[in-house]
Short mmCIF file of C-alpha atoms in Angstrom, two decimals:
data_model
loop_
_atom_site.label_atom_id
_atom_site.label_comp_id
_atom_site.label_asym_id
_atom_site.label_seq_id
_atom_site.Cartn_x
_atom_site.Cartn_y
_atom_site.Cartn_z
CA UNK Z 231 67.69 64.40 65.89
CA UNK Z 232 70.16 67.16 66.47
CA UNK Z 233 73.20 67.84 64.14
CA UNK Z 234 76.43 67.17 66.29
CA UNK Z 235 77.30 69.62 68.67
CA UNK Z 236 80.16 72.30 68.00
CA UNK Z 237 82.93 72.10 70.67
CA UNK Z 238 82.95 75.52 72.67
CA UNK Z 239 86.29 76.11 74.57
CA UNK Z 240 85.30 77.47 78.12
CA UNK Z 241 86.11 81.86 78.38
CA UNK Z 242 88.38 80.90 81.02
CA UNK Z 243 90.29 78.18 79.15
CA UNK Z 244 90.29 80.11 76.20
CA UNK Z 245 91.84 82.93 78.37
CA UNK Z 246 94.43 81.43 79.32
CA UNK Z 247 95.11 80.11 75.72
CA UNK Z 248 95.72 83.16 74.50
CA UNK Z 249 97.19 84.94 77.43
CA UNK Z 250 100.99 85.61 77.26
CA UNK Z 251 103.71 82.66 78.18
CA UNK Z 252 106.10 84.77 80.32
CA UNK Z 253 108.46 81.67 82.09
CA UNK Z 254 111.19 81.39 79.49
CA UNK Z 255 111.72 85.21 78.42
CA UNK Z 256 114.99 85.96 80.74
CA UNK Z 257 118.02 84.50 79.96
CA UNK Z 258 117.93 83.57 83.38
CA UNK Z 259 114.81 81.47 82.90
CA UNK Z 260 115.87 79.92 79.74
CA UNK Z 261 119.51 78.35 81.35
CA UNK Z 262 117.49 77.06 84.09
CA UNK Z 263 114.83 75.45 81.70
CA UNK Z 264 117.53 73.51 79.32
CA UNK Z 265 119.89 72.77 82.77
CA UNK Z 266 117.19 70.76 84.48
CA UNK Z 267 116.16 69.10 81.07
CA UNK Z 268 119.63 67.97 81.13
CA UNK Z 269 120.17 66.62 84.80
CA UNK Z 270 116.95 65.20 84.81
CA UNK Z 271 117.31 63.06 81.67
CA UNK Z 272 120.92 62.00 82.01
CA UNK Z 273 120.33 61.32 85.87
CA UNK Z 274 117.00 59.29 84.61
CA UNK Z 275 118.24 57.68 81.60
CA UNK Z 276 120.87 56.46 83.60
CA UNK Z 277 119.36 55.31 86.94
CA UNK Z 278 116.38 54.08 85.28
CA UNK Z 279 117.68 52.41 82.09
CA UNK Z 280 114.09 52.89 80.19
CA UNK Z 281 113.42 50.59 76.92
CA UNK Z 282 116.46 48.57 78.12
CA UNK Z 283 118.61 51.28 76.23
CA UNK Z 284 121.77 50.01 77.66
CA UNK Z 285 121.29 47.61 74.89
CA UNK Z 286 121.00 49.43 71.87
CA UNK Z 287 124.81 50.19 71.87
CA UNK Z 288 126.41 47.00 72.31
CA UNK Z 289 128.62 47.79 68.94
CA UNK Z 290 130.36 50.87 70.48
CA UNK Z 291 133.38 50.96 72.74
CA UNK Z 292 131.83 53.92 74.59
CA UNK Z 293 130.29 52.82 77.98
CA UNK Z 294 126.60 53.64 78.83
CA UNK Z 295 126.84 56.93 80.47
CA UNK Z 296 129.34 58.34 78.01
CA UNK Z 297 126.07 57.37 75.43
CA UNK Z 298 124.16 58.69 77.27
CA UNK Z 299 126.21 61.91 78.21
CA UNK Z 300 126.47 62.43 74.36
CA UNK Z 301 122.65 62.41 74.01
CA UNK Z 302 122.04 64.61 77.46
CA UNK Z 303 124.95 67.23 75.62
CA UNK Z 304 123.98 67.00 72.37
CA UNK Z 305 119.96 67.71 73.41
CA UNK Z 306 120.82 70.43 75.65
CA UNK Z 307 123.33 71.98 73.08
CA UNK Z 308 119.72 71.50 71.08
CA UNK Z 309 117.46 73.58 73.19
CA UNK Z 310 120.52 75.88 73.81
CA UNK Z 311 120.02 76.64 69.58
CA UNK Z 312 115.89 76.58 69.92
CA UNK Z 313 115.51 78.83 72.67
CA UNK Z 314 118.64 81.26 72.43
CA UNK Z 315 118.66 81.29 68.51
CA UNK Z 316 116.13 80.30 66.38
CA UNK Z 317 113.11 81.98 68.97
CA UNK Z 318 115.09 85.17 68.27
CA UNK Z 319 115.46 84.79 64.65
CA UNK Z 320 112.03 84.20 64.36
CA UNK Z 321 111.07 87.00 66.44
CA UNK Z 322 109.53 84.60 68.76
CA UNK Z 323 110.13 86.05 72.01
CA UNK Z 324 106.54 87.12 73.16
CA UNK Z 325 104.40 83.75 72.57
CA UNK Z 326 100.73 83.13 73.89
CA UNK Z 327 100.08 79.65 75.54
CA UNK Z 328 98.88 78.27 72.53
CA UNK Z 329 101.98 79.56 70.09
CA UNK Z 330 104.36 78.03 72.85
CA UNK Z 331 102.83 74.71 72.99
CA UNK Z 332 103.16 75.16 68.76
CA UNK Z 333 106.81 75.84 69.53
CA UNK Z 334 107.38 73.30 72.29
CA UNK Z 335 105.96 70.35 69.41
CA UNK Z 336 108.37 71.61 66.85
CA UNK Z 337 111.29 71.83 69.43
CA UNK Z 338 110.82 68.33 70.28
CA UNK Z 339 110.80 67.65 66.55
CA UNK Z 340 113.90 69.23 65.92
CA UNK Z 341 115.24 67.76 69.47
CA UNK Z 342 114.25 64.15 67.79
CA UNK Z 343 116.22 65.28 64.27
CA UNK Z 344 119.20 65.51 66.62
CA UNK Z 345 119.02 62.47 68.51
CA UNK Z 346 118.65 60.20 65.16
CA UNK Z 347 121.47 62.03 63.80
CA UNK Z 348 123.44 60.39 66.67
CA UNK Z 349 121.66 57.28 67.16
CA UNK Z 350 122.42 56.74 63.23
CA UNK Z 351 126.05 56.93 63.83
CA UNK Z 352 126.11 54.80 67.02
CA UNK Z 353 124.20 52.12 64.86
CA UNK Z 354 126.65 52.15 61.88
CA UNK Z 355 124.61 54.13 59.83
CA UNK Z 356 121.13 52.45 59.06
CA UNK Z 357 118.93 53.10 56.49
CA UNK Z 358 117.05 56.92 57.35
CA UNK Z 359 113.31 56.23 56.81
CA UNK Z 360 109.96 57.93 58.31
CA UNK Z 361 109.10 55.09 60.20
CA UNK Z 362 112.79 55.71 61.61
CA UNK Z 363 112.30 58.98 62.57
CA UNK Z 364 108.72 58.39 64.35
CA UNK Z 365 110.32 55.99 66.83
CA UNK Z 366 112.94 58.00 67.45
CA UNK Z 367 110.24 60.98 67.98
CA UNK Z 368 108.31 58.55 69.61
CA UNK Z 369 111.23 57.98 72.67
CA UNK Z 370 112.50 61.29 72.35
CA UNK Z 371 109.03 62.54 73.77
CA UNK Z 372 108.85 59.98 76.38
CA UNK Z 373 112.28 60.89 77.81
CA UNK Z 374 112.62 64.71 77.42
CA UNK Z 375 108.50 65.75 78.46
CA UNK Z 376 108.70 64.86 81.75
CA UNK Z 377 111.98 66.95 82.34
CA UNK Z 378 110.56 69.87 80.05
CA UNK Z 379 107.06 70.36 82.16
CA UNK Z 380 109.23 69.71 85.56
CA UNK Z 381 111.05 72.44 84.45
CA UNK Z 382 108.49 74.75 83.10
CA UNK Z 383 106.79 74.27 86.38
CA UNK Z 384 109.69 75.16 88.42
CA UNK Z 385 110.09 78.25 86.90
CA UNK Z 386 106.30 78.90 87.07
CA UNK Z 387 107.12 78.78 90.92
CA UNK Z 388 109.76 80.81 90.93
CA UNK Z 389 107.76 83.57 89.14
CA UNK Z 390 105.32 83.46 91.54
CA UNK Z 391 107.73 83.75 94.67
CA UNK Z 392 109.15 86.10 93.25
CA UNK Z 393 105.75 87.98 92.66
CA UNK Z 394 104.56 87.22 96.18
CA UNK Z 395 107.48 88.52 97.65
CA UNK Z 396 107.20 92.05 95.84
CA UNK Z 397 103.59 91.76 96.82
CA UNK Z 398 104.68 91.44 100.52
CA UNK Z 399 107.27 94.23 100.54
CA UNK Z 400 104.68 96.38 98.48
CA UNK Z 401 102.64 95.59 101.85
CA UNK Z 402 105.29 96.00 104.21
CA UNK Z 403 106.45 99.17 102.96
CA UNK Z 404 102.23 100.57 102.77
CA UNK Z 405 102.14 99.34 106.48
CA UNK Z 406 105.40 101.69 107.11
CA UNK Z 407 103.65 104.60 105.44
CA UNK Z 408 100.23 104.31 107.03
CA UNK Z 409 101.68 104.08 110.55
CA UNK Z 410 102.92 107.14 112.18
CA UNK Z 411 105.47 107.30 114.55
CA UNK Z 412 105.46 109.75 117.23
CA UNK Z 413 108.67 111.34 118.61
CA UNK Z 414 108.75 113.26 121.87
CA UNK Z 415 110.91 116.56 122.34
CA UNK Z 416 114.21 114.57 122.41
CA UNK Z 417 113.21 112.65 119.11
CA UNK Z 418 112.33 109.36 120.68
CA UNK Z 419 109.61 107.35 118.85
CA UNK Z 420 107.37 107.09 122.15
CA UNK Z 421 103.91 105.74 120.45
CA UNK Z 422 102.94 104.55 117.08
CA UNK Z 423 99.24 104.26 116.03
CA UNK Z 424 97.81 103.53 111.96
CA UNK Z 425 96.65 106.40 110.69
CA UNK Z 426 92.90 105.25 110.16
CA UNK Z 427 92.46 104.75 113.89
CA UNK Z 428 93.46 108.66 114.99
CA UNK Z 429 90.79 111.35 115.18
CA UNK Z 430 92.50 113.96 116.40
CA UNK Z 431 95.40 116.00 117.72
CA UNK Z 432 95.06 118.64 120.43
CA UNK Z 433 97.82 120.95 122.04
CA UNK Z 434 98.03 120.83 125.82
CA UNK Z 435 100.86 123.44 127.22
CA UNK Z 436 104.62 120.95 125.86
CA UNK Z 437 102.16 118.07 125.42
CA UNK Z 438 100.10 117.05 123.05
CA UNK Z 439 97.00 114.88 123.36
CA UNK Z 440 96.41 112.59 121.33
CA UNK Z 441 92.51 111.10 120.29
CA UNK Z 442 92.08 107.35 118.67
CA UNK Z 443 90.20 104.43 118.09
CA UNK Z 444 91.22 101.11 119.91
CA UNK Z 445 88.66 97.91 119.63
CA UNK Z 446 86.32 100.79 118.82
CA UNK Z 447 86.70 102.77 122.15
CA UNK Z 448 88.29 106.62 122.09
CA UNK Z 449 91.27 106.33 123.41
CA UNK Z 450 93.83 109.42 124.65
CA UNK Z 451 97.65 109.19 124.57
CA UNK Z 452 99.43 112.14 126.18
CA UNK Z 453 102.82 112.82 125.00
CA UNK Z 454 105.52 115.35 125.81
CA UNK Z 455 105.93 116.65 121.76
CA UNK Z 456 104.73 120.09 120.03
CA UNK Z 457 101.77 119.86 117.85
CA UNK Z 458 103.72 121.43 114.80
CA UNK Z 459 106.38 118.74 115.01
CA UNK Z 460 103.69 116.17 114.53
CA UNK Z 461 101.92 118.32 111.77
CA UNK Z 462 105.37 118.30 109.62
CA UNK Z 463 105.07 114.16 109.19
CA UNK Z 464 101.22 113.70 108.98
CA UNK Z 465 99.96 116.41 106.81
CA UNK Z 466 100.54 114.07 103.94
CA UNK Z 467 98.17 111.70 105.45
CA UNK Z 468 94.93 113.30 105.34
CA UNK Z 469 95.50 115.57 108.54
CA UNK Z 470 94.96 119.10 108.54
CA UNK Z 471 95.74 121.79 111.17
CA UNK Z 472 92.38 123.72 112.19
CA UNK Z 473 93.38 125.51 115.02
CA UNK Z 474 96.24 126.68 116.84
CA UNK Z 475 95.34 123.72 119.09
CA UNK Z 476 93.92 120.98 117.18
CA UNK Z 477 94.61 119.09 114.12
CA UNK Z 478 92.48 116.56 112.67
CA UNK Z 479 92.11 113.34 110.67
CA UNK Z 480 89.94 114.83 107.77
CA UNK Z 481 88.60 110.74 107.27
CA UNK Z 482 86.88 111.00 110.51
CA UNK Z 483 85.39 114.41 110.33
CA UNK Z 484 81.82 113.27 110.39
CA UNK Z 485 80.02 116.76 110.16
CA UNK Z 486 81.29 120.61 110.28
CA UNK Z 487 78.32 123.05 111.20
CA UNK Z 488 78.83 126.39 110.60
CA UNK Z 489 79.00 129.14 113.27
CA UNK Z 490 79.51 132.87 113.53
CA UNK Z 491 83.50 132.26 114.95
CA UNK Z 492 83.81 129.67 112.02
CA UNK Z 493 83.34 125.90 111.96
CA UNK Z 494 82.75 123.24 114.88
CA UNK Z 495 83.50 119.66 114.02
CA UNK Z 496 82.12 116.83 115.20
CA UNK Z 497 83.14 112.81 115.43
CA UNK Z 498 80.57 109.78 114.82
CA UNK Z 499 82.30 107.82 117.17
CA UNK Z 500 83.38 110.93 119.86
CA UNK Z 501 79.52 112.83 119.65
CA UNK Z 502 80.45 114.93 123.18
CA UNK Z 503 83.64 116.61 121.22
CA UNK Z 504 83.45 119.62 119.21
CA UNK Z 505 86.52 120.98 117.72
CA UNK Z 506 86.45 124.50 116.60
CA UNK Z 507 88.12 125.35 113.03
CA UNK Z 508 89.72 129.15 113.89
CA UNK Z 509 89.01 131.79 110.89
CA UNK Z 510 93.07 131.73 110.12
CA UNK Z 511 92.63 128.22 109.39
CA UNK Z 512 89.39 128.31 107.23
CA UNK Z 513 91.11 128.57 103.88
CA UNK Z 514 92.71 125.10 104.90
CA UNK Z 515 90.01 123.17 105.89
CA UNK Z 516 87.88 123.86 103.31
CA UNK Z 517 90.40 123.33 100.47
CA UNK Z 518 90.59 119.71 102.68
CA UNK Z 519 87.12 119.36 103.02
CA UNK Z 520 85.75 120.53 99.31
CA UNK Z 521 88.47 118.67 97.30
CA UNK Z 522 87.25 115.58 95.14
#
């Protein structure tokens, strides 16, 4: 018979264990975290009345919600001291998962010191025992967790909106980039095109043809422009002047043969076009065409 089996955490649970607990780092995170704690557990201590705690406190003059209020205060006033103090005293601002659920056990602990310390003196001071102290730990927990993982998990949203929206203007703002906008002679944006689908530009008199892909098919867009204004915004983008009439999208540049006038270039997807790199362009294509 086998010994008993060791208990192997999963490499994706263990992971996340030890990967970095980022949600209550900002001061901004860490007034949200102890503000919901507090709504939530005054507005559910109150509507909800749990353990019939209404009647713990029949000796005080205070009514129910001022108990209460001096509980919600006092526990926020609590986590105010845990998170804004003692995490920086301790140098405890860069926890894993498992350090912060360490931390969260302990700050309900201390949370529970606090809310004896009152409940003694609404209760005319009773004797302080363990067994004291565990119940009060006991309903501390029961009250505050829900409102601390609400809270944790609001703020996990957040932090993800807030990534996913500086994912989408990371995207918005690549889109920009890779499109090209093309201005006529007054300036006028007149077509715009992504850069992957253009082949080719080619000088025709004050117009310029241009070459692209559309649903796979060439395409040719004629527009009233000079073929050195267009070079000035796309050279960036992988587009290189080869001849006095023609200026390519190196990406597309399926094969250059060499000839005794210099090179002719060829398409995949345009096999019937051959565009001729001039000998005072050379230099340029090949510094285009060689680099790694």
């Amino acid at each position: 018979m086998q010994g008993i089996t060791s208990f192997k955490v999963s490499p994706m649970i263990k992971m996340a264990l030890e990967s970095r607990f980022s949600l209550l780092n900002s001061t901004r995170d860490k007034n949200i975290f102890i503000l919901i704690i507090f709504v939530f557990s005054l507005s559910f201590t109150y509507i909800f009345i749990p353990f019939n705690i209404n009647k713990w406190y029949s000796v005080t003059n205070l009514s129910f919600f001022e108990i209460i209020s001096v509980f919600s205060i006092l526990g926020a006033a609590t986590l105010a001291l845990t998170q804004f103090g003692l995490r920086k005293w301790f140098h405890l601002e860069m926890l894993t998962c498992v350090q912060y659920v360490l931390w969260g056990i302990g700050e309900m602990m201390i949370l529970s010191a606090v809310v004896l310390a009152v409940d003694w003196q609404f209760n005319n001071h009773p004797d302080l025992t363990i067994s004291y102290y565990l119940d009060t730990f006991k309903y501390t927990l029961l009250i505050a967790i829900i409102p601390y993982i609400i809270s944790l998990l609001v703020l996990f949203a957040s932090h993800k909106h807030q990534l996913a929206c500086v994912l989408s203007k990371m995207n918005e703002s690549k889109m920009h980039l890779d499109n090209l906008p093309i201005e006529d002679e007054n300036g006028k944006v007149v077509f715009t095109l992504h850069t992957d689908h253009l082949l080719f530009f080619k000088s025709e008199d004050n117009y310029v043809e241009i070459y692209y892909l559309l649903g796979g098919v060439v395409k040719k867009e004629l527009v009233r422009t000079t073929l050195k204004k267009i070079e000035g915004k796309c050279s960036h983008l992988g587009f290189v002047r080869v001849h006095r009439s023609y200026a390519v999208n190196i990406k597309h540049v399926s094969s250059s043969r060499k000839t005794a006038k210099g090179y002719l270039l060829q398409f995949n997807v345009f096999p019937d076009v051959q565009v001729p790199v001039s000998a005072s362009y050379q230099n340029q294509f090949k510094s285009f065409l060689f680099t790694p």
